[in-house]
Every structure is written in C-alpha cells, then in structure tokens.
Amino acid sequence: MMVPTSLAVALSLTAVATAYKPTEASFNWVDIKQFFAFGDSYTFVQGTAGYANFSFIGDLIYNPNWTAHDLLSNKIIPHNTSSDGSNWVEYLTGCFSGSPLHCSRQLWDFAFAGSDITEDLLPLHHNFTSPLDVQVAQFVKNGALEAIPKVEDHERITAWWIGINDTGDVLGHNITDLTAFWAEEMTSYFNAVERAYSFGLRGAYLFINVPPEDRSPNDLGTTRQAAAAESIAGYNSALASSVANFSASHPDLHVSSFDAHAWFGKALDDYEELGFKNVTGFCTCEDDSYFWYNTGHPTQRVHKLLAAAIEEQLVKESKSSHR
C-alpha cells in the first residue's frame, strides 16, 4: 500500500535516508504480507490484549505469558499511539484497526512504550515495562511465530527501532565511557535480534536509528541539549557498525537501514516546505501545523510523512532485488 501524500518534497527526503547499501538478498516490498515490529513508543500500537497506552500485547509482570489465542484474537485499537493518532507502522502497512489477520499487510507489533534495550544496563521506566530483550523473549517463549499464519520468508519484514529512550536515559546516570556503554548496548541489542532470527523470524530486517531528540521540546534550549546530541551520535555510530556486521554475517536476509536522524533533521530544517508552522513547541491537540505532539513525540502527520519516506526507500531497494 503506497502512502499517499501531496507533498513531493517529503519523499525527496529519502535522499538522506539510506545509511548503507542493503544486503542483496531476495526482497520486493509489494510481496510483503506480514510486518513485524519491535521497539518503543515511536512504534507501539495499542491492542485489546495489551497494557493500556503501552503495548499491543502483554507486559513484563501482569501478562508476560500471553497465549496464541490471545495474540490471534487481539485487535488494534485505532488512534491509540504516542501521537494520539495513527503512527508510521500503521501508515506503512495500512493496518489501522481490528485484527491484523484481516489486513492485506498484517501488522504484528511487539513494541512497548518506554522501552530501553535491556534492564541489565538501564533501569525500567515502570515495573511493567518490557524492554527490547523481553519483547523478543516473550515473542519466542509464547510461540508467536508458530501461532501467526505462515508465509514465505520473502513475504515478511521485521522493523527494529530502539534507542530513543536509551540515549536520553544515560544522561541521568554516571556513565563516564559512553563508547564502551554503547558497545554493551549493541551486544544486548543484537543478542535479541539473533534470538529472533534463530527462532525463525527471517526475510527482511529494517533497522532505524535515533532521530535528533536533542531538537525536541524536551531538550531544545536546555543545558542538556549538547549532551543529548552527543549521546545520540555515539549510539547511532555504534548501531551503524553493528548493523553492517550483522548484514555481512546474514547473507540470507535483506538487511537495510533507514536514517531517521537525517530524515528528522532535514524535516525540522525545512519544516515550512512541509507545511509545519511550529517545530520548537508542542501541542497535545489535532493541530497538524505542529511537528511535536508533546515534549518528545512527533504528531500523526510526521508519522505519515515518515512512513512515506520509508516506503519510498523500500520500493527503491526492491528494484535491485535478485528474485
């Protein structure tokens, strides 16, 4: 499903979106029937079997052992995301409400709002928060892939978008060597990715880096803005290297990256061309002239434009697919 937009300039932002050449494995976006996602509040959608305002299904302590029946009977609740509207995975798949089974491109979203990569390195935001490694652990332990109707590997893509909370949370801790810390984070991150891969989650993998949260209302103009920018830069550098290594060691996967940092940066720079009027403040309202919905999350309209840019990249990658 192509994401409609009358703003051609939004799609031109994809020129800055490819972090490196994707793996030349079999891939064609039009063939994708199932879209899996892991991550944080930028990616989560609300489900009837999820923790209210945090997840599609389950959590760390109240419902960690959800069943195949819970998953397959689960339904997406519309307009219940961090934008208070639809988000990028919903626009990208066209799966906005109801059972994912009834969508032409099924959305299976295991992201949890407020997540870091692992509790081993950073404390949970809440006692019920499922960090990335737990999202994957529950996905494996609860038999999600066996429960979901089987498709061919080339008909499946998995998105990984995590690190937004990590890069902010480290600023509140006495971490003196961020380079070493990001190396530890990448080990935990890709241990989780490898676990999903070993469990049978194959096809295409899409990794997304951290946008310039230092330009969000939460950090803009504050004493921590420079530190936030440095933290994000370090994380994104470590991620790029880790994705490249993962790609090289998994030639059976189509592995690609989307540079959300560059895309958000250009959108914030050229906001007037995109029809935004305010990129420094926020409005928890339906005024789509604002870029930010609250202090750290973009509006529904940003998600729609972002989905269009990501889809444009995936379509371009399909042209060089060896199928």
CSV table of C-alpha atoms in Angstrom, one decimal:
chain,number,residue,atom,x,y,z
A,1,MET,CA,0.0,0.0,0.0
A,2,MET,CA,1.6,3.2,-1.1
A,3,VAL,CA,1.2,6.0,1.4
A,4,PRO,CA,-0.5,9.0,-0.3
A,5,THR,CA,0.9,12.4,0.2
A,6,SER,CA,0.6,15.6,-1.9
A,7,LEU,CA,4.0,16.8,-0.6
A,8,ALA,CA,6.6,15.6,-3.1
A,9,VAL,CA,9.3,17.3,-1.0
A,10,ALA,CA,8.6,14.8,1.8
A,11,LEU,CA,9.6,11.9,-0.5
A,12,SER,CA,12.7,13.8,-1.6
A,13,LEU,CA,13.9,13.5,2.0
A,14,THR,CA,14.6,9.8,1.2
A,15,ALA,CA,17.8,11.0,-0.5
A,16,VAL,CA,19.3,11.2,3.0
A,17,ALA,CA,17.7,8.1,4.3
A,18,THR,CA,19.9,5.2,3.3
A,19,ALA,CA,22.6,4.5,5.8
A,20,TYR,CA,24.4,2.0,3.7
A,21,LYS,CA,23.8,-0.4,0.8
A,22,PRO,CA,21.3,-3.1,1.8
A,23,THR,CA,22.0,-6.7,1.6
A,24,GLU,CA,21.4,-8.0,-1.9
A,25,ALA,CA,19.0,-10.8,-0.8
A,26,SER,CA,15.6,-11.5,-2.2
A,27,PHE,CA,13.3,-8.6,-1.5
A,28,ASN,CA,10.3,-6.9,-3.0
A,29,TRP,CA,8.1,-4.6,-1.0
A,30,VAL,CA,5.0,-5.4,-2.9
A,31,ASP,CA,5.3,-9.0,-1.9
A,32,ILE,CA,5.3,-8.2,1.8
A,33,LYS,CA,2.3,-9.8,3.6
A,34,GLN,CA,3.5,-9.5,7.2
A,35,PHE,CA,5.2,-6.7,9.0
A,36,PHE,CA,6.7,-7.4,12.4
A,37,ALA,CA,8.0,-4.6,14.7
A,38,PHE,CA,9.9,-4.3,18.0
A,39,GLY,CA,10.8,-1.1,19.7
A,40,ASP,CA,9.5,1.7,21.9
A,41,SER,CA,6.7,4.4,22.0
A,42,TYR,CA,7.5,5.6,18.5
A,43,THR,CA,6.5,2.2,17.2
A,44,PHE,CA,3.9,0.7,19.6
A,45,VAL,CA,0.2,0.4,18.7
A,46,GLN,CA,-2.4,-0.3,21.3
A,47,GLY,CA,-4.0,-3.7,21.3
A,48,THR,CA,-7.0,-5.1,23.2
A,49,ALA,CA,-4.7,-7.6,24.8
A,50,GLY,CA,-2.0,-5.0,25.6
A,51,TYR,CA,-1.1,-2.9,28.6
A,52,ALA,CA,-3.2,0.3,28.3
A,53,ASN,CA,-1.3,3.0,26.4
A,54,PHE,CA,1.9,0.9,26.2
A,55,SER,CA,1.6,-2.2,24.1
A,56,PHE,CA,-0.3,-4.3,21.6
A,57,ILE,CA,0.1,-7.4,23.7
A,58,GLY,CA,1.4,-8.2,27.2
A,59,ASP,CA,3.9,-6.6,29.6
A,60,LEU,CA,6.6,-7.6,31.9
A,61,ILE,CA,4.7,-8.6,35.1
A,62,TYR,CA,1.0,-8.7,34.7
A,63,ASN,CA,0.6,-10.6,31.4
A,64,PRO,CA,4.0,-11.9,30.3
A,65,ASN,CA,2.7,-15.4,29.3
A,66,TRP,CA,0.1,-14.4,26.7
A,67,THR,CA,-1.1,-17.3,24.6
A,68,ALA,CA,-1.5,-17.9,20.9
A,69,HIS,CA,-5.2,-17.4,21.3
A,70,ASP,CA,-4.6,-14.0,23.0
A,71,LEU,CA,-2.4,-13.0,20.1
A,72,LEU,CA,-4.7,-14.1,17.3
A,73,SER,CA,-7.9,-12.7,18.9
A,74,ASN,CA,-6.1,-9.4,19.7
A,75,LYS,CA,-7.2,-6.2,17.9
A,76,ILE,CA,-5.6,-2.9,17.2
A,77,ILE,CA,-7.3,0.0,18.9
A,78,PRO,CA,-7.2,2.9,16.4
A,79,HIS,CA,-5.7,6.3,17.2
A,80,ASN,CA,-4.0,5.0,20.4
A,81,THR,CA,-0.3,5.6,19.8
A,82,SER,CA,2.3,8.1,21.1
A,83,SER,CA,1.0,10.6,18.5
A,84,ASP,CA,-2.6,10.2,19.8
A,85,GLY,CA,-3.4,9.2,16.2
A,86,SER,CA,-2.0,6.7,13.7
A,87,ASN,CA,1.7,6.0,13.6
A,88,TRP,CA,4.3,5.1,11.0
A,89,VAL,CA,3.8,1.3,11.1
A,90,GLU,CA,0.1,1.7,10.6
A,91,TYR,CA,0.5,4.1,7.7
A,92,LEU,CA,3.2,1.8,6.2
A,93,THR,CA,1.0,-1.3,6.4
A,94,GLY,CA,-2.4,0.1,6.1
A,95,CYS,CA,-3.4,-1.8,9.2
A,96,PHE,CA,-5.1,0.8,11.4
A,97,SER,CA,-7.6,-1.2,13.4
A,98,GLY,CA,-9.1,-4.5,14.2
A,99,SER,CA,-7.4,-7.9,13.8
A,100,PRO,CA,-4.1,-7.9,11.9
A,101,LEU,CA,-5.3,-11.1,10.3
A,102,HIS,CA,-7.9,-9.0,8.3
A,103,CYS,CA,-5.3,-6.6,7.0
A,104,SER,CA,-3.9,-7.1,3.5
A,105,ARG,CA,-0.4,-6.4,5.0
A,106,GLN,CA,-0.6,-7.8,8.6
A,107,LEU,CA,0.9,-5.7,11.4
A,108,TRP,CA,2.3,-7.7,14.3
A,109,ASP,CA,3.7,-5.1,16.7
A,110,PHE,CA,5.5,-6.2,19.8
A,111,ALA,CA,7.0,-2.8,20.7
A,112,PHE,CA,6.5,-1.4,24.2
A,113,ALA,CA,6.3,2.3,25.0
A,114,GLY,CA,9.1,3.5,27.3
A,115,SER,CA,11.4,0.7,26.4
A,116,ASP,CA,15.2,0.6,26.5
A,117,ILE,CA,17.2,-2.3,25.1
A,118,THR,CA,17.7,-4.2,28.4
A,119,GLU,CA,17.1,-3.8,32.1
A,120,ASP,CA,20.7,-5.1,32.6
A,121,LEU,CA,22.1,-1.8,31.5
A,122,LEU,CA,19.4,0.8,32.2
A,123,PRO,CA,16.5,0.7,34.8
A,124,LEU,CA,12.9,0.2,33.6
A,125,HIS,CA,10.7,3.2,33.2
A,126,HIS,CA,7.9,1.2,35.0
A,127,ASN,CA,7.9,-2.2,36.7
A,128,PHE,CA,5.7,-3.5,33.9
A,129,THR,CA,7.9,-2.2,31.0
A,130,SER,CA,9.1,-4.8,28.5
A,131,PRO,CA,12.5,-3.8,27.2
A,132,LEU,CA,13.6,-5.0,23.8
A,133,ASP,CA,15.2,-8.2,25.0
A,134,VAL,CA,12.0,-9.1,26.9
A,135,GLN,CA,9.8,-8.3,23.8
A,136,VAL,CA,11.8,-10.8,21.9
A,137,ALA,CA,12.0,-13.3,24.7
A,138,GLN,CA,8.2,-13.3,25.0
A,139,PHE,CA,7.8,-13.5,21.2
A,140,VAL,CA,9.9,-16.7,21.3
A,141,LYS,CA,8.7,-18.2,24.6
A,142,ASN,CA,5.0,-17.6,23.8
A,143,GLY,CA,5.2,-19.1,20.3
A,144,ALA,CA,4.2,-16.0,18.3
A,145,LEU,CA,5.7,-17.2,15.1
A,146,GLU,CA,4.1,-20.6,15.3
A,147,ALA,CA,0.7,-19.0,16.0
A,148,ILE,CA,0.7,-16.5,13.2
A,149,PRO,CA,-0.3,-17.9,9.8
A,150,LYS,CA,2.8,-18.9,7.9
A,151,VAL,CA,4.0,-17.0,4.9
A,152,GLU,CA,7.2,-17.4,2.8
A,153,ASP,CA,10.3,-15.6,4.2
A,154,HIS,CA,10.3,-13.1,1.3
A,155,GLU,CA,6.8,-12.1,2.3
A,156,ARG,CA,7.9,-10.9,5.7
A,157,ILE,CA,9.8,-7.9,7.0
A,158,THR,CA,10.8,-7.0,10.6
A,159,ALA,CA,11.4,-3.5,11.8
A,160,TRP,CA,13.7,-2.7,14.7
A,161,TRP,CA,13.6,0.8,16.2
A,162,ILE,CA,15.0,1.2,19.6
A,163,GLY,CA,17.4,3.6,21.4
A,164,ILE,CA,15.4,6.8,21.8
A,165,ASN,CA,15.0,6.2,25.5
A,166,ASP,CA,18.4,4.7,26.0
A,167,THR,CA,20.2,7.8,24.6
A,168,GLY,CA,18.2,10.0,26.9
A,169,ASP,CA,18.3,7.8,30.0
A,170,VAL,CA,22.1,7.6,30.0
A,171,LEU,CA,22.2,11.3,30.7
A,172,GLY,CA,20.8,10.7,34.2
A,173,HIS,CA,23.4,8.1,35.1
A,174,ASN,CA,27.1,8.4,35.9
A,175,ILE,CA,28.4,6.7,32.8
A,176,THR,CA,31.9,8.0,32.1
A,177,ASP,CA,32.7,5.9,29.0
A,178,LEU,CA,29.8,6.2,26.6
A,179,THR,CA,31.7,4.4,23.8
A,180,ALA,CA,32.1,1.3,25.9
A,181,PHE,CA,28.5,1.6,27.1
A,182,TRP,CA,27.1,1.7,23.6
A,183,ALA,CA,29.2,-1.4,22.8
A,184,GLU,CA,27.5,-3.2,25.6
A,185,GLU,CA,24.1,-2.0,24.4
A,186,MET,CA,24.8,-3.3,20.9
A,187,THR,CA,25.8,-6.7,22.3
A,188,SER,CA,22.4,-6.9,24.1
A,189,TYR,CA,20.5,-5.5,21.1
A,190,PHE,CA,21.9,-7.9,18.6
A,191,ASN,CA,21.7,-10.9,21.0
A,192,ALA,CA,17.9,-10.2,20.9
A,193,VAL,CA,18.0,-9.8,17.1
A,194,GLU,CA,19.9,-13.1,16.8
A,195,ARG,CA,17.4,-14.8,19.1
A,196,ALA,CA,14.5,-13.7,16.9
A,197,TYR,CA,16.5,-14.8,13.8
A,198,SER,CA,17.3,-18.2,15.3
A,199,PHE,CA,13.6,-18.7,16.3
A,200,GLY,CA,12.8,-18.4,12.6
A,201,LEU,CA,12.0,-14.8,12.0
A,202,ARG,CA,13.6,-14.4,8.6
A,203,GLY,CA,13.0,-12.4,5.4
A,204,ALA,CA,13.9,-8.7,5.5
A,205,TYR,CA,15.2,-6.7,8.5
A,206,LEU,CA,14.9,-2.9,8.7
A,207,PHE,CA,16.9,-1.1,11.3
A,208,ILE,CA,16.1,2.5,12.2
A,209,ASN,CA,18.4,4.8,14.2
A,210,VAL,CA,17.7,7.5,16.7
A,211,PRO,CA,16.3,10.8,15.5
A,212,PRO,CA,17.6,14.2,16.8
A,213,GLU,CA,15.7,14.2,20.1
A,214,ASP,CA,18.0,17.0,21.2
A,215,ARG,CA,15.9,19.2,18.9
A,216,SER,CA,12.6,18.1,20.6
A,217,PRO,CA,10.9,20.4,23.1
A,218,ASN,CA,12.2,18.3,25.9
A,219,ASP,CA,15.8,19.2,25.2
A,220,LEU,CA,15.8,22.2,22.9
A,221,GLY,CA,17.4,25.2,24.5
A,222,THR,CA,18.2,23.3,27.7
A,223,THR,CA,21.6,22.7,29.4
A,224,ARG,CA,21.5,19.1,28.4
A,225,GLN,CA,20.9,19.6,24.7
A,226,ALA,CA,24.6,19.3,23.7
A,227,ALA,CA,25.0,16.2,25.8
A,228,ALA,CA,21.8,14.7,24.3
A,229,ALA,CA,23.2,15.3,20.7
A,230,GLU,CA,26.5,13.7,21.6
A,231,SER,CA,24.7,10.7,23.2
A,232,ILE,CA,22.6,10.2,20.1
A,233,ALA,CA,25.6,10.5,17.8
A,234,GLY,CA,27.5,7.9,19.7
A,235,TYR,CA,24.6,5.4,19.7
A,236,ASN,CA,23.9,5.9,16.0
A,237,SER,CA,27.6,5.3,15.2
A,238,ALA,CA,27.6,2.1,17.2
A,239,LEU,CA,24.4,1.0,15.6
A,240,ALA,CA,25.6,1.5,12.1
A,241,SER,CA,28.7,-0.6,12.7
A,242,SER,CA,26.6,-3.3,14.3
A,243,VAL,CA,24.1,-3.4,11.5
A,244,ALA,CA,26.8,-3.6,8.9
A,245,ASN,CA,28.4,-6.6,10.8
A,246,PHE,CA,25.0,-8.3,11.2
A,247,SER,CA,24.3,-7.8,7.5
A,248,ALA,CA,27.6,-9.3,6.5
A,249,SER,CA,27.1,-12.4,8.6
A,250,HIS,CA,23.5,-13.0,7.5
A,251,PRO,CA,23.5,-13.0,3.6
A,252,ASP,CA,20.2,-14.9,3.6
A,253,LEU,CA,18.4,-11.7,4.9
A,254,HIS,CA,17.7,-8.5,3.2
A,255,VAL,CA,19.1,-6.1,5.7
A,256,SER,CA,18.6,-2.3,5.4
A,257,SER,CA,18.8,0.8,7.5
A,258,PHE,CA,16.7,3.9,7.5
A,259,ASP,CA,18.4,7.1,8.7
A,260,ALA,CA,15.7,8.6,10.9
A,261,HIS,CA,18.3,11.1,12.3
A,262,ALA,CA,18.9,12.6,8.9
A,263,TRP,CA,15.3,12.5,7.9
A,264,PHE,CA,14.0,14.2,11.0
A,265,GLY,CA,16.9,16.7,10.8
A,266,LYS,CA,16.0,17.7,7.3
A,267,ALA,CA,12.3,17.8,8.1
A,268,LEU,CA,13.0,20.1,11.0
A,269,ASP,CA,15.3,22.3,8.9
A,270,ASP,CA,12.8,22.5,6.0
A,271,TYR,CA,9.6,22.5,8.1
A,272,GLU,CA,7.9,25.3,6.2
A,273,GLU,CA,8.2,23.4,2.9
A,274,LEU,CA,6.4,20.5,4.6
A,275,GLY,CA,3.6,22.8,5.8
A,276,PHE,CA,4.6,22.9,9.5
A,277,LYS,CA,4.5,26.2,11.4
A,278,ASN,CA,5.9,25.2,14.8
A,279,VAL,CA,8.8,22.8,15.3
A,280,THR,CA,10.1,24.1,18.7
A,281,GLY,CA,6.9,23.9,20.8
A,282,PHE,CA,4.3,21.2,21.0
A,283,CYS,CA,0.5,20.8,21.1
A,284,THR,CA,-1.4,17.9,22.5
A,285,CYS,CA,-4.1,18.6,20.1
A,286,GLU,CA,-5.2,17.9,16.5
A,287,ASP,CA,-3.4,20.9,15.0
A,288,ASP,CA,-1.3,19.4,12.3
A,289,SER,CA,0.8,22.6,11.9
A,290,TYR,CA,2.8,21.4,14.9
A,291,PHE,CA,5.7,19.0,14.4
A,292,TRP,CA,5.7,17.8,18.0
A,293,TYR,CA,2.6,16.3,19.7
A,294,ASN,CA,4.3,16.5,23.2
A,295,THR,CA,7.8,17.1,24.5
A,296,GLY,CA,9.3,14.0,23.0
A,297,HIS,CA,6.9,12.6,20.4
A,298,PRO,CA,6.0,13.8,16.9
A,299,THR,CA,2.5,14.3,15.6
A,300,GLN,CA,0.4,11.9,13.5
A,301,ARG,CA,1.3,14.0,10.4
A,302,VAL,CA,5.0,13.4,11.0
A,303,HIS,CA,4.4,9.7,11.2
A,304,LYS,CA,2.5,9.8,7.9
A,305,LEU,CA,5.4,11.6,6.2
A,306,LEU,CA,7.9,9.3,7.8
A,307,ALA,CA,6.1,6.2,6.5
A,308,ALA,CA,6.0,7.6,3.0
A,309,ALA,CA,9.8,8.2,3.2
A,310,ILE,CA,10.5,4.7,4.5
A,311,GLU,CA,8.2,3.1,1.9
A,312,GLU,CA,9.9,5.1,-0.9
A,313,GLN,CA,13.2,3.6,0.3
A,314,LEU,CA,11.8,0.1,0.4
A,315,VAL,CA,10.4,0.4,-3.1
A,316,LYS,CA,13.7,1.6,-4.4
A,317,GLU,CA,15.5,-1.3,-2.8
A,318,SER,CA,13.1,-3.7,-4.4
A,319,LYS,CA,14.3,-2.6,-7.8
A,320,SER,CA,17.7,-4.2,-7.2
A,321,SER,CA,16.3,-7.3,-5.7
A,322,HIS,CA,17.6,-10.6,-7.1
A,323,ARG,CA,14.4,-12.5,-7.4
